[in-house]
Coordinates of C-alpha atoms and ligand atoms in Angstrom, one line a residue:
Chain Y
S1476 CA -179.7 165.0 -65.6
L1477 CA -178.9 168.4 -67.5
S1478 CA -182.4 169.8 -66.4
S1479 CA -181.5 169.2 -62.7
R1480 CA -178.2 170.7 -63.3
F1481 CA -179.8 173.6 -64.8
D1482 CA -182.2 173.8 -61.7
D1483 CA -179.4 173.9 -59.2
I1484 CA -177.8 176.9 -61.3
F1485 CA -180.9 178.7 -61.2
T1486 CA -181.6 178.3 -57.6
R1487 CA -178.1 179.7 -56.6
L1488 CA -178.4 182.5 -58.8
R1489 CA -181.3 185.1 -58.2
N1490 CA -183.6 185.6 -61.1
R1491 CA -184.8 189.0 -62.6
G1492 CA -186.9 189.3 -65.5
R1493 CA -184.5 188.1 -68.1
L1494 CA -181.6 185.6 -68.0
S1495 CA -178.5 187.2 -66.8
D1496 CA -175.2 186.8 -68.6
K1497 CA -173.9 185.0 -65.3
Q1498 CA -176.9 182.3 -65.5
V1499 CA -176.3 182.1 -69.2
D1500 CA -172.4 181.6 -68.8
E1501 CA -173.0 178.8 -66.0
V1502 CA -175.7 177.1 -68.2
L1503 CA -173.5 177.1 -71.2
R1504 CA -170.7 175.5 -69.4
E1505 CA -173.0 172.6 -68.3
I1506 CA -174.3 172.4 -71.9
R1507 CA -170.8 172.1 -73.2
L1508 CA -169.9 169.5 -70.9
A1509 CA -172.9 167.4 -71.6
L1510 CA -172.4 167.6 -75.2
L1511 CA -168.9 166.7 -75.2
E1512 CA -169.7 163.7 -72.8
A1513 CA -172.5 162.7 -75.6
D1514 CA -169.5 162.6 -78.3
V1515 CA -170.3 165.7 -80.0
S1516 CA -167.4 167.1 -81.8
L1517 CA -165.5 169.8 -80.1
R1518 CA -165.7 172.1 -83.0
V1519 CA -169.6 171.6 -83.3
V1520 CA -170.1 172.1 -79.7
K1521 CA -168.3 175.4 -79.7
A1522 CA -170.4 176.6 -82.5
F1523 CA -173.6 175.0 -81.1
V1524 CA -173.2 177.0 -77.8
A1525 CA -172.2 180.1 -79.3
D1526 CA -175.4 180.0 -80.9
V1527 CA -177.4 178.9 -77.7
R1528 CA -175.6 181.8 -76.1
E1529 CA -176.9 184.5 -78.7
R1530 CA -180.6 183.0 -78.5
A1531 CA -180.1 182.9 -74.5
Q1532 CA -178.7 186.3 -73.9
G1533 CA -181.4 188.8 -72.9
A1534 CA -184.1 186.3 -73.8
E1535 CA -187.3 187.3 -71.9
I1536 CA -188.4 184.8 -68.9
H1537 CA -191.7 183.3 -69.8
K1538 CA -194.3 183.4 -67.0
S1539 CA -195.1 180.0 -67.4
L1540 CA -191.6 178.6 -67.5
S1541 CA -188.9 178.5 -64.8
P1542 CA -185.6 180.0 -66.1
A1543 CA -184.1 176.4 -66.2
Q1544 CA -186.9 175.3 -68.3
Q1545 CA -186.5 178.3 -70.4
V1546 CA -183.1 177.5 -71.4
I1547 CA -183.8 173.8 -72.0
K1548 CA -186.3 175.1 -74.4
I1549 CA -183.8 177.2 -76.1
V1550 CA -181.2 174.5 -76.3
N1551 CA -183.9 171.8 -77.3
E1552 CA -185.1 173.8 -80.1
A1553 CA -181.5 174.6 -81.4
L1554 CA -180.6 170.7 -81.2
I1555 CA -183.7 169.8 -82.9
G1556 CA -183.0 172.5 -85.8
V1557 CA -179.7 171.1 -86.6
L1558 CA -180.8 167.5 -86.5
G1559 CA -183.2 168.2 -89.3
G1560 CA -186.2 169.6 -87.8
E1561 CA -189.2 167.1 -88.3
A1562 CA -188.7 163.6 -89.5
K1563 CA -187.5 163.9 -93.1
G1564 CA -188.1 160.8 -95.5
L1565 CA -186.5 159.8 -98.6
V1566 CA -186.3 162.5 -101.5
P1567 CA -189.2 161.9 -103.6
V1568 CA -188.5 161.4 -107.3
D1569 CA -190.7 162.1 -110.5
A1570 CA -188.9 159.6 -112.9
P1571 CA -188.0 156.3 -111.0
P1572 CA -185.8 154.6 -110.4
R1573 CA -184.9 156.6 -107.4
V1574 CA -181.1 155.9 -106.8
I1575 CA -180.0 155.7 -103.2
L1576 CA -176.1 155.5 -102.6
M1577 CA -174.9 154.0 -99.0
A1578 CA -171.7 155.3 -97.8
G1579 CA -169.6 155.3 -94.9
L1580 CA -167.0 153.8 -92.7
Q1581 CA -166.1 150.2 -92.3
G1582 CA -168.7 148.5 -90.1
S1583 CA -171.0 151.5 -89.6
G1584 CA -174.0 149.3 -90.7
K1585 CA -174.2 150.2 -94.5
T1586 CA -175.4 146.7 -95.7
T1587 CA -177.8 145.9 -92.9
A1588 CA -179.2 149.7 -93.4
A1589 CA -179.4 149.0 -97.5
A1590 CA -181.6 145.7 -96.8
K1591 CA -183.6 147.4 -94.1
L1592 CA -184.6 150.2 -96.3
A1593 CA -185.2 148.0 -99.1
K1594 CA -187.8 145.8 -96.8
H1595 CA -189.2 149.2 -95.7
L1596 CA -189.9 150.3 -99.3
R1597 CA -191.3 147.2 -100.3
G1598 CA -193.7 147.5 -97.4
K1599 CA -194.8 150.7 -98.9
G1600 CA -195.7 148.8 -102.3
R1601 CA -192.4 150.0 -104.1
R1602 CA -190.3 147.8 -106.1
P1603 CA -186.6 148.2 -104.9
L1604 CA -183.4 146.6 -106.1
L1605 CA -180.5 146.2 -103.9
A1606 CA -177.0 146.5 -105.9
A1607 CA -173.9 144.8 -104.6
C1608 CA -171.4 147.2 -105.2
D1609 CA -168.9 146.2 -102.2
L1610 CA -166.6 144.2 -104.2
R1611 CA -163.9 144.0 -101.6
R1612 CA -165.0 142.8 -98.5
P1613 CA -165.0 138.8 -98.1
A1614 CA -168.7 137.5 -98.5
A1615 CA -170.1 141.1 -98.8
T1616 CA -172.1 139.9 -101.9
S1617 CA -173.2 137.0 -100.1
Q1618 CA -174.4 138.8 -97.2
L1619 CA -176.4 141.2 -99.2
Q1620 CA -178.0 138.3 -101.3
L1621 CA -179.0 136.8 -98.0
L1622 CA -180.5 139.8 -96.6
G1623 CA -182.3 140.5 -99.8
E1624 CA -183.7 137.1 -99.6
Q1625 CA -185.1 138.0 -96.2
A1626 CA -186.3 141.2 -97.3
G1627 CA -188.0 139.7 -100.2
V1628 CA -186.1 142.1 -102.6
P1629 CA -184.0 141.3 -105.8
V1630 CA -180.3 141.8 -105.5
H1631 CA -178.2 142.8 -108.5
A1632 CA -174.7 140.9 -107.8
E1633 CA -172.0 140.2 -110.0
P1634 CA -169.7 137.6 -108.3
G1635 CA -166.1 138.3 -109.3
A1636 CA -166.5 141.8 -110.7
T1637 CA -164.0 144.2 -109.8
D1638 CA -165.3 147.4 -111.4
A1639 CA -167.8 148.8 -108.6
P1640 CA -169.1 151.7 -110.8
A1641 CA -169.9 149.4 -113.8
V1642 CA -171.7 147.1 -111.4
A1643 CA -173.5 150.0 -110.2
R1644 CA -174.6 151.1 -113.7
R1645 CA -175.6 147.8 -114.8
A1646 CA -177.8 147.6 -111.6
L1647 CA -179.6 150.7 -112.7
E1648 CA -180.1 149.4 -116.1
E1649 CA -181.8 146.3 -114.7
A1650 CA -183.9 148.7 -112.6
H1651 CA -184.9 150.5 -115.7
A1652 CA -185.5 147.3 -117.6
E1653 CA -187.6 145.8 -114.8
N1654 CA -189.5 149.1 -114.1
L1655 CA -188.4 149.0 -110.6
T1656 CA -188.7 152.0 -108.4
D1657 CA -185.5 152.4 -106.4
V1658 CA -182.2 151.1 -106.8
I1659 CA -180.1 150.8 -103.2
V1660 CA -176.6 150.7 -103.9
D1661 CA -174.3 149.1 -101.2
T1662 CA -170.6 150.0 -101.2
S1663 CA -167.6 148.9 -99.3
G1664 CA -166.6 150.7 -95.9
R1665 CA -164.0 152.9 -96.7
M1666 CA -161.6 155.2 -94.6
H1667 CA -162.1 159.0 -95.7
V1668 CA -158.3 159.2 -95.8
D1669 CA -158.0 156.5 -98.0
P1670 CA -157.6 158.7 -101.6
E1671 CA -158.1 155.5 -103.9
L1672 CA -161.3 154.3 -101.9
M1673 CA -162.7 157.8 -101.8
A1674 CA -162.0 158.3 -105.7
E1675 CA -163.9 155.1 -106.2
L1676 CA -166.9 156.2 -104.3
G1677 CA -166.8 159.3 -106.4
A1678 CA -166.8 157.2 -109.5
V1679 CA -169.8 155.1 -108.3
A1680 CA -171.7 158.3 -107.6
R1681 CA -171.0 159.6 -111.3
A1682 CA -172.1 156.2 -112.7
V1683 CA -175.4 156.3 -111.2
E1684 CA -176.2 160.0 -110.2
P1685 CA -177.9 159.2 -106.9
H1686 CA -180.9 161.2 -105.8
E1687 CA -180.1 160.5 -102.3
T1688 CA -176.7 159.7 -100.7
L1689 CA -176.8 158.4 -97.3
L1690 CA -173.9 158.8 -95.1
V1691 CA -174.3 155.7 -92.9
C1692 CA -172.8 156.7 -89.2
D1693 CA -172.5 154.2 -86.1
A1694 CA -174.1 156.0 -83.2
M1695 CA -171.0 155.3 -81.0
T1696 CA -168.7 157.4 -83.3
G1697 CA -166.7 159.9 -81.4
Q1698 CA -165.0 163.0 -82.2
D1699 CA -163.9 161.9 -85.4
A1700 CA -167.4 162.5 -86.9
V1701 CA -166.6 165.8 -88.1
N1702 CA -163.5 164.5 -90.0
V1703 CA -165.6 161.8 -91.6
A1704 CA -168.6 164.2 -92.6
E1705 CA -166.4 166.7 -94.3
A1706 CA -164.4 164.2 -96.1
F1707 CA -167.4 162.5 -97.5
L1708 CA -169.2 165.7 -98.3
E1709 CA -166.1 166.7 -100.5
E1710 CA -166.3 163.3 -102.5
V1711 CA -170.2 162.8 -102.9
E1712 CA -173.3 165.0 -102.5
V1713 CA -174.5 163.8 -99.1
T1714 CA -178.5 164.4 -98.8
G1715 CA -178.9 162.5 -95.5
V1716 CA -177.5 160.6 -92.5
V1717 CA -178.6 157.4 -91.3
L1718 CA -177.5 156.8 -87.5
T1719 CA -177.1 153.0 -86.4
K1720 CA -176.8 150.9 -83.4
L1721 CA -179.2 153.3 -81.6
D1722 CA -180.5 150.2 -79.7
G1723 CA -177.3 150.6 -77.7
D1724 CA -176.5 153.3 -74.8
A1725 CA -174.1 155.4 -77.0
R1726 CA -175.4 159.1 -76.3
G1727 CA -175.2 159.5 -80.0
G1728 CA -173.7 162.9 -80.2
A1729 CA -172.3 162.0 -83.9
A1730 CA -175.8 162.7 -85.0
L1731 CA -175.3 166.6 -84.3
S1732 CA -171.6 166.5 -85.6
M1733 CA -172.7 164.8 -88.8
S1734 CA -175.8 167.0 -89.6
Y1735 CA -174.0 170.3 -88.5
V1736 CA -171.1 169.6 -91.0
T1737 CA -173.2 168.1 -94.0
G1738 CA -176.1 170.3 -93.4
C1739 CA -178.4 167.5 -94.0
P1740 CA -181.0 165.9 -91.7
V1741 CA -180.5 162.3 -90.1
K1742 CA -183.2 160.5 -91.9
F1743 CA -183.2 157.2 -90.7
A1744 CA -182.2 155.3 -87.1
G1745 CA -181.0 151.8 -87.0
V1746 CA -182.3 150.3 -83.8
G1747 CA -181.6 146.6 -84.0
E1748 CA -180.0 144.0 -86.1
K1749 CA -183.2 142.5 -87.8
L1750 CA -184.5 144.1 -91.1
D1751 CA -187.4 145.5 -89.5
D1752 CA -185.5 147.5 -87.3
L1753 CA -185.5 150.7 -89.1
E1754 CA -187.2 153.7 -88.0
P1755 CA -187.6 157.4 -89.2
F1756 CA -185.4 159.5 -87.1
H1757 CA -187.0 161.5 -84.4
P1758 CA -184.9 164.7 -83.7
D1759 CA -186.9 165.5 -80.7
R1760 CA -186.0 162.0 -79.2
M1761 CA -182.4 162.4 -80.4
A1762 CA -182.0 165.7 -78.6
S1763 CA -183.1 164.5 -75.3
R1764 CA -180.9 161.4 -75.6
I1765 CA -177.7 163.6 -76.5
L1766 CA -178.6 166.2 -73.7
G1767 CA -178.6 163.2 -70.9
Chain J
D1103 CA -148.7 183.5 -63.0
A1104 CA -145.3 184.5 -64.3
L1105 CA -144.2 180.8 -64.8
G1106 CA -146.0 179.0 -67.4
A1107 CA -145.2 182.1 -69.2
G1108 CA -144.7 180.2 -72.3
L1109 CA -148.4 179.1 -72.6
D1110 CA -151.2 181.3 -71.7
D1111 CA -154.7 180.1 -70.9
D1112 CA -155.7 179.8 -74.5
A1113 CA -152.8 177.5 -75.2
W1114 CA -153.5 175.3 -72.2
D1115 CA -157.3 175.4 -73.3
D1116 CA -155.8 174.1 -77.1
L1117 CA -154.1 171.3 -75.3
E1118 CA -157.1 170.2 -73.5
A1119 CA -158.9 170.4 -76.7
A1120 CA -156.4 168.3 -78.5
L1121 CA -157.1 165.6 -75.9
I1122 CA -160.8 165.7 -76.1
Q1123 CA -160.6 165.7 -79.9
A1124 CA -158.6 162.3 -79.6
D1125 CA -161.6 160.8 -77.7
T1126 CA -159.6 160.6 -74.2
G1127 CA -163.1 162.1 -72.7
V1128 CA -163.1 165.5 -70.8
G1129 CA -162.3 163.8 -67.5
T1130 CA -158.8 162.6 -68.7
A1131 CA -158.2 165.7 -70.8
T1132 CA -158.9 168.1 -67.9
A1133 CA -156.7 165.8 -65.5
V1134 CA -153.9 165.6 -67.8
V1135 CA -153.7 169.2 -68.5
S1136 CA -153.8 170.2 -64.8
E1137 CA -151.2 167.7 -63.9
V1138 CA -148.8 169.1 -66.8
R1139 CA -149.6 172.6 -65.6
A1140 CA -148.5 171.8 -62.0
E1141 CA -145.4 170.0 -63.1
A1142 CA -144.5 172.8 -65.7
R1143 CA -144.6 175.3 -62.9
A1144 CA -142.7 173.1 -60.4
A1145 CA -140.0 172.4 -63.0
G1146 CA -139.9 175.8 -64.6
V1147 CA -140.9 174.4 -68.1
T1148 CA -142.2 177.2 -70.4
D1149 CA -141.5 175.9 -74.0
V1150 CA -143.7 174.2 -76.2
D1151 CA -141.5 171.2 -76.8
G1152 CA -141.1 170.8 -72.8
I1153 CA -144.6 171.0 -72.4
R1154 CA -145.2 168.4 -75.0
T1155 CA -142.9 166.1 -73.4
L1156 CA -144.6 166.4 -70.1
M1157 CA -148.0 165.9 -71.8
A1158 CA -146.7 162.6 -73.1
Q1159 CA -145.3 161.7 -69.8
R1160 CA -148.6 162.1 -68.0
L1161 CA -150.5 159.9 -70.6
L1162 CA -147.9 157.3 -70.7
A1163 CA -148.3 157.0 -66.9
R1164 CA -151.9 156.0 -67.5
F1165 CA -150.5 152.8 -69.2
A1166 CA -149.2 150.1 -67.0
A1167 CA -145.5 149.7 -68.0
D1168 CA -145.4 146.2 -66.9
A1169 CA -149.0 145.2 -68.3
P1170 CA -148.9 141.8 -70.1
R1171 CA -149.1 142.9 -73.8
A1172 CA -148.2 139.5 -75.3
L1173 CA -151.0 137.1 -76.1
T1174 CA -150.9 134.3 -73.7
I1175 CA -150.8 130.9 -75.3
G1176 CA -151.3 127.9 -73.0
P1177 CA -150.6 124.4 -73.6
P1178 CA -152.4 123.0 -76.7
P1179 CA -155.4 123.6 -77.7
S1180 CA -155.1 127.2 -76.2
V1181 CA -158.5 128.9 -76.7
W1182 CA -158.7 132.7 -77.4
L1183 CA -162.3 134.1 -77.3
V1184 CA -163.1 137.1 -79.5
V1185 CA -165.8 139.3 -78.4
G1186 CA -167.2 143.0 -79.0
V1187 CA -170.0 145.0 -80.1
N1188 CA -171.3 145.0 -84.0
G1189 CA -168.9 146.0 -86.6
T1190 CA -165.8 146.4 -84.7
G1191 CA -163.7 144.1 -86.7
K1192 CA -163.5 140.9 -84.8
T1193 CA -163.8 138.6 -87.6
T1194 CA -161.2 140.4 -89.8
T1195 CA -159.1 140.5 -86.5
I1196 CA -159.1 136.7 -86.1
G1197 CA -157.7 136.7 -89.7
K1198 CA -155.0 138.8 -88.9
I1199 CA -154.1 136.8 -85.7
A1200 CA -154.6 133.5 -87.1
A1201 CA -151.8 134.6 -89.9
D1202 CA -149.6 135.9 -87.4
Q1203 CA -149.5 132.8 -85.3
A1204 CA -149.1 130.6 -88.3
A1205 CA -145.9 132.7 -89.1
R1206 CA -144.7 131.6 -85.6
G1207 CA -145.1 128.0 -86.7
R1208 CA -148.4 127.5 -84.7
R1209 CA -151.2 125.2 -86.1
V1210 CA -154.5 127.3 -85.9
V1211 CA -158.2 126.4 -86.1
M1212 CA -161.0 129.0 -86.1
A1213 CA -164.6 128.3 -84.7
A1214 CA -167.3 130.2 -86.7
A1215 CA -169.4 130.8 -83.4
D1216 CA -171.2 133.7 -85.1
T1217 CA -174.2 131.8 -86.2
F1218 CA -176.4 134.9 -86.7
R1219 CA -175.0 137.2 -89.2
A1220 CA -175.7 136.7 -92.9
A1221 CA -172.7 135.0 -94.5
A1222 CA -170.6 135.3 -91.3
D1223 CA -169.2 131.6 -92.1
E1224 CA -168.2 132.5 -95.5
Q1225 CA -166.5 135.3 -94.3
L1226 CA -164.6 133.6 -91.8
E1227 CA -163.9 131.0 -94.2
A1228 CA -162.2 133.3 -96.5
W1229 CA -159.8 134.6 -93.7
A1230 CA -158.9 131.0 -92.6
R1231 CA -157.9 130.3 -96.1
R1232 CA -155.8 133.4 -96.4
A1233 CA -154.3 132.7 -92.9
G1234 CA -153.7 129.1 -93.5
A1235 CA -155.8 128.0 -90.7
E1236 CA -158.6 125.3 -90.5
L1237 CA -162.2 126.3 -89.7
V1238 CA -164.9 124.3 -88.0
K1239 CA -168.5 125.7 -88.4
H1240 CA -172.2 124.5 -88.3
R1241 CA -175.4 125.5 -90.1
P1242 CA -176.6 129.1 -89.5
G1243 CA -178.6 129.6 -86.3
A1244 CA -176.8 126.7 -84.8
D1245 CA -176.0 127.2 -81.0
P1246 CA -172.7 129.0 -80.8
G1247 CA -171.5 127.1 -77.8
A1248 CA -172.1 123.9 -79.7
V1249 CA -169.9 125.5 -82.5
A1250 CA -167.1 126.4 -79.9
F1251 CA -167.3 123.0 -77.9
D1252 CA -167.2 120.9 -81.3
A1253 CA -164.1 123.2 -82.5
L1254 CA -162.3 122.4 -79.2
A1255 CA -163.0 118.7 -79.6
H1256 CA -161.5 119.1 -83.3
A1257 CA -158.5 121.0 -82.0
R1258 CA -157.7 118.6 -79.3
A1259 CA -158.2 115.5 -81.8
R1260 CA -155.9 117.1 -84.5
G1261 CA -153.2 118.5 -82.0
H1262 CA -153.9 122.2 -83.0
D1263 CA -151.8 124.8 -80.9
L1264 CA -154.6 127.5 -80.8
L1265 CA -158.5 127.8 -81.3
I1266 CA -159.6 131.2 -82.0
V1267 CA -163.2 131.5 -81.5
D1268 CA -165.4 134.4 -83.5
T1269 CA -168.5 135.3 -81.9
A1270 CA -171.4 137.6 -83.1
G1271 CA -171.2 141.1 -82.5
R1272 CA -173.4 142.1 -79.8
L1273 CA -174.4 145.3 -78.0
H1274 CA -173.3 145.2 -74.5
T1275 CA -176.7 146.6 -73.2
K1276 CA -178.4 143.4 -74.6
V1277 CA -178.5 141.2 -71.5
P1278 CA -179.6 137.9 -73.1
L1279 CA -176.8 138.2 -75.6
M1280 CA -174.1 139.0 -73.0
D1281 CA -175.6 135.9 -70.9
E1282 CA -174.9 133.8 -74.4
L1283 CA -171.5 135.0 -74.5
A1284 CA -170.9 134.1 -70.8
K1285 CA -172.3 130.6 -71.6
I1286 CA -170.0 130.2 -74.6
R1287 CA -167.2 130.8 -72.4
R1288 CA -168.4 128.3 -69.6
V1289 CA -169.1 125.6 -72.5
V1290 CA -165.7 125.9 -73.7
E1291 CA -164.1 125.8 -70.2
K1292 CA -166.0 122.4 -69.3
E1293 CA -163.4 120.9 -71.6
G1294 CA -160.6 123.5 -72.2
R1295 CA -158.9 126.6 -71.0
V1296 CA -159.8 130.1 -72.3
D1297 CA -156.2 131.7 -72.1
E1298 CA -157.4 135.1 -73.7
V1299 CA -160.8 136.8 -74.0
L1300 CA -159.9 139.6 -76.7
L1301 CA -162.4 142.5 -76.7
V1302 CA -162.3 144.4 -80.2
L1303 CA -162.8 148.1 -79.8
D1304 CA -163.2 150.4 -82.5
A1305 CA -161.0 153.4 -82.6
T1306 CA -163.7 155.7 -84.0
A1307 CA -165.7 155.1 -81.1
G1308 CA -166.1 157.9 -78.6
Q1309 CA -167.0 157.4 -74.9
N1310 CA -169.1 154.3 -75.3
G1311 CA -166.1 152.3 -75.8
L1312 CA -165.4 152.2 -72.1
A1313 CA -168.8 151.2 -71.2
Q1314 CA -168.6 148.4 -73.7
A1315 CA -165.5 147.3 -72.0
R1316 CA -166.9 147.5 -68.5
S1317 CA -169.9 145.3 -69.8
F1318 CA -167.8 142.7 -71.5
A1319 CA -165.2 142.4 -68.5
A1320 CA -168.2 141.9 -66.3
A1321 CA -169.8 139.4 -68.5
T1322 CA -166.9 137.0 -69.6
G1323 CA -163.9 138.8 -68.3
V1324 CA -161.4 140.5 -70.7
T1325 CA -157.8 139.9 -70.8
G1326 CA -156.8 142.2 -73.6
V1327 CA -157.9 144.8 -76.2
V1328 CA -157.4 144.9 -79.9
L1329 CA -158.0 148.5 -80.9
T1330 CA -159.0 148.5 -84.7
K1331 CA -159.2 151.1 -87.5
L1332 CA -156.4 153.2 -86.3
D1333 CA -155.7 153.8 -89.9
G1334 CA -158.4 156.6 -90.0
T1335 CA -158.1 159.8 -88.3
A1336 CA -159.6 158.7 -85.1
K1337 CA -156.9 158.5 -82.1
G1338 CA -158.6 156.0 -80.1
G1339 CA -158.2 158.0 -76.9
I1340 CA -160.8 155.8 -75.0
A1341 CA -157.9 153.4 -74.5
V1342 CA -156.4 155.4 -71.9
A1343 CA -159.5 155.2 -69.7
V1344 CA -159.9 151.4 -70.4
E1345 CA -156.4 150.9 -69.3
Q1346 CA -156.5 153.3 -66.4
E1347 CA -160.0 152.8 -65.1
L1348 CA -160.6 149.2 -66.0
G1349 CA -156.8 147.8 -65.6
I1350 CA -157.4 146.1 -69.3
P1351 CA -154.2 145.9 -71.2
I1352 CA -154.3 147.1 -75.0
K1353 CA -152.6 144.3 -76.5
L1354 CA -153.1 144.7 -80.2
I1355 CA -153.8 147.5 -83.0
G1356 CA -155.7 147.0 -86.3
V1357 CA -154.2 149.5 -88.9
G1358 CA -156.0 148.3 -92.0
E1359 CA -158.1 145.6 -93.9
G1360 CA -155.4 143.4 -94.8
L1361 CA -154.1 140.2 -93.5
G1362 CA -150.8 141.8 -92.2
D1363 CA -152.5 145.0 -90.7
L1364 CA -152.1 144.2 -87.0
E1365 CA -149.3 145.4 -84.9
P1366 CA -148.5 144.9 -81.3
F1367 CA -149.6 147.9 -79.1
E1368 CA -146.6 150.0 -77.7
P1369 CA -148.1 152.8 -75.2
R1370 CA -145.2 155.2 -76.2
R1371 CA -146.1 155.1 -79.9
F1372 CA -149.7 155.4 -79.2
V1373 CA -149.2 158.5 -77.1
E1374 CA -146.9 160.0 -79.5
A1375 CA -149.7 159.3 -82.2
L1376 CA -152.5 160.8 -80.0
L1377 CA -150.5 164.2 -79.5
G1378 CA -149.8 164.3 -83.2
Ligands
LIG2439 N1 -177.6 146.4 -82.8 C1 -177.6 146.7 -83.9 N2 -177.0 146.3 -84.8 C2 -176.5 146.7 -86.1 C3 -177.4 147.8 -86.5 N3 -177.1 148.1 -87.9 C4 -176.1 147.1 -88.0 N4 -175.9 146.5 -87.2 C5 -174.7 145.4 -87.1 O1 -173.6 146.0 -87.3 C6 -172.7 145.0 -87.8 C7 -171.9 145.6 -89.3 O2 -173.1 145.9 -89.9 P1 -173.1 145.8 -91.7 O3 -174.3 146.2 -92.3 O4 -172.2 144.6 -92.0 O5 -172.0 147.1 -91.8 P2 -171.2 147.6 -93.1 O6 -171.2 149.1 -92.8 O7 -171.7 147.2 -94.2 O8 -169.9 147.0 -93.0 P3 -168.6 147.1 -94.0 O9 -169.2 146.6 -95.3 O10 -167.5 146.1 -93.7 O11 -168.0 148.4 -94.2 C8 -173.6 143.8 -88.1 O12 -173.3 142.9 -87.0 C9 -175.1 144.1 -88.1 O13 -175.9 143.2 -87.7 C10 -178.3 148.5 -85.5 O14 -179.0 149.4 -85.8 N5 -178.2 147.7 -84.2
LIG2440 N1 -159.5 150.4 -92.2 C1 -159.8 149.4 -91.3 N2 -160.8 148.6 -91.5 C2 -161.0 147.5 -90.5 C3 -160.0 147.4 -89.5 N3 -160.5 146.2 -88.8 C4 -161.7 145.7 -89.4 N4 -162.1 146.5 -90.6 C5 -163.0 146.6 -91.4 O1 -164.3 146.7 -90.6 C6 -165.1 146.1 -91.1 C7 -166.0 145.4 -90.0 O2 -165.2 144.1 -89.8 P1 -165.5 142.7 -89.2 O3 -164.5 142.0 -89.0 O4 -166.7 142.1 -90.3 O5 -166.4 143.2 -87.9 P2 -166.9 142.4 -86.9 O6 -166.8 142.9 -85.5 O7 -166.6 140.7 -87.2 O8 -168.3 142.7 -87.2 P3 -169.8 141.7 -86.8 O9 -169.5 140.2 -86.8 O10 -170.8 142.2 -87.5 O11 -169.9 142.3 -85.4 C8 -165.1 145.3 -92.4 O12 -165.1 146.2 -93.6 C9 -163.2 145.0 -92.1 O13 -162.4 145.2 -93.3 C10 -159.0 148.1 -89.2 O14 -158.0 148.0 -88.5 N5 -158.8 149.1 -90.5
LIG2441 MG1 -171.3 146.2 -95.9
LIG2442 MG1 -167.8 139.2 -87.2

């Protein structure tokens, strides 16, 4: 583990009252390696390590902590900070319905996350509406309708429709008419390098002006996370990240890359295939998972 | 040293960075760069183009030149099992493969053995229609092994050349689900032969792709990999480790969401694309 690797470094190097530059260098090399093995994008690793270097260099040794513990504490706090500090919920809204837009790459878990979120909101006494705005993928609408049924949440679906922004707008109108509290808009998976699909996403956003735009990201995503985050941020105003499939053993470094690039917190974690398998994101747990 | 004068330490770091950013992993990136540095020194190569050629060679060396990259089709009905973690593109890939096989004059039937996912059968049905293949499905929640077994009987009775079995996505860390997959294979092998077990890996995955390959290989055996979503910006560098460490050949790549977006895997083209 990283902490035992740090212990090795500090027993080998003699300690004085402060962390020496040599100690900091060796430790930062280990951190860089751990973060890369955890799939944090290289560009984010470099920026993060530079930040940790600044904090660690010349840091006073606390009497109650070993130097290794000291550096772990600095790294942990820095990681938790980037991941969004304490667990952040959905943005509160004065005038319902709150509009939540789900976006992300193909297969990242958007449709499942949308239904999970709907069920979670219903459990809190709210009245959400799911909007089936993936008009492209075979059986996407049926999938969302079935999940909506399981969640006990209505689904606005227009089989045969081809205009996603229009469907989204009509879903919002339905929510207004029925006095519903949230509209969760599911969209098709898309490549950030597909100009037509990215333009469509922008059009859907403009049609319903989301209060919350969640970038849904698979926890096993590798170095590409920075490219994806940047491109989506260019098209829509991302306000949060949902990290899915955390019930696997991917280290999940994409969480750091995504929140670093978007400047947004990871808000939710997908931890299974069932509709109850959604948790508020815990930055501290994620930090130790990433560090390994 | 004076040799390697064409590249300074920063430039070598940049080459390593390029490999890391392609998801080859730090281990492979470091190893390739140190091999290239040694060869460049030995051969007196100092120019950027020459170094890039060495990089391509060292990467290519990690792919077996004689690996069986064609799909194995046995006597009818040949059975291909398609497996992998959630959302990698299994169902879509089956549609593409079926269309490709139909174009080669083969009669294809699909088994909707993902009985868990909402509307999975409807999704596969759409692909079967597009690909001109038949489909065998049961009710949602049915036993996947039973669906596969039934589809095999159907394939045999109707003289189909090929049965492709779609399975539910499953995280490789879930032992009961991996056991279920092994059982599906055993059930099919009671009456038929599984000629291919295709693991579908997402090119956007990082190092976890190797763990996935290792686990699926242990559970059911894997005869080939389909690397999907290479039409994005992810380079799929984990394929290098999958081939080198596990000896599993990458056979196909997915390059889009349409029926025709499937290509044979060619190591040389892959390496060139990886190096950019
Ligand atoms: N184990 C696990 N599986 C998940 C999780 N979230 C989603 N999945 C699975 O991942 C697969 C893809 O989920 P979808 O919700 O269809 O993903 P999507 O982003 O809507 O896919 P597209 O619409 O095709 O882009 C399905 O098999 C889901 O059951 C999770 O947190 N854990
Ligand atoms: N751009 C792109 N998208 C792909 C590719 N292959 C599959 N997809 C998309 O990825 C998403 C998931 O595909 P599926 O075929 O449902 O994946 P799956 O592995 O069957 O998913 P589960 O059954 O839930 O595990 C869909 O939106 C597909 O259109 C590809 O090569 N390129
Ligand atoms: Mg979806
Ligand atoms: Mg599927």
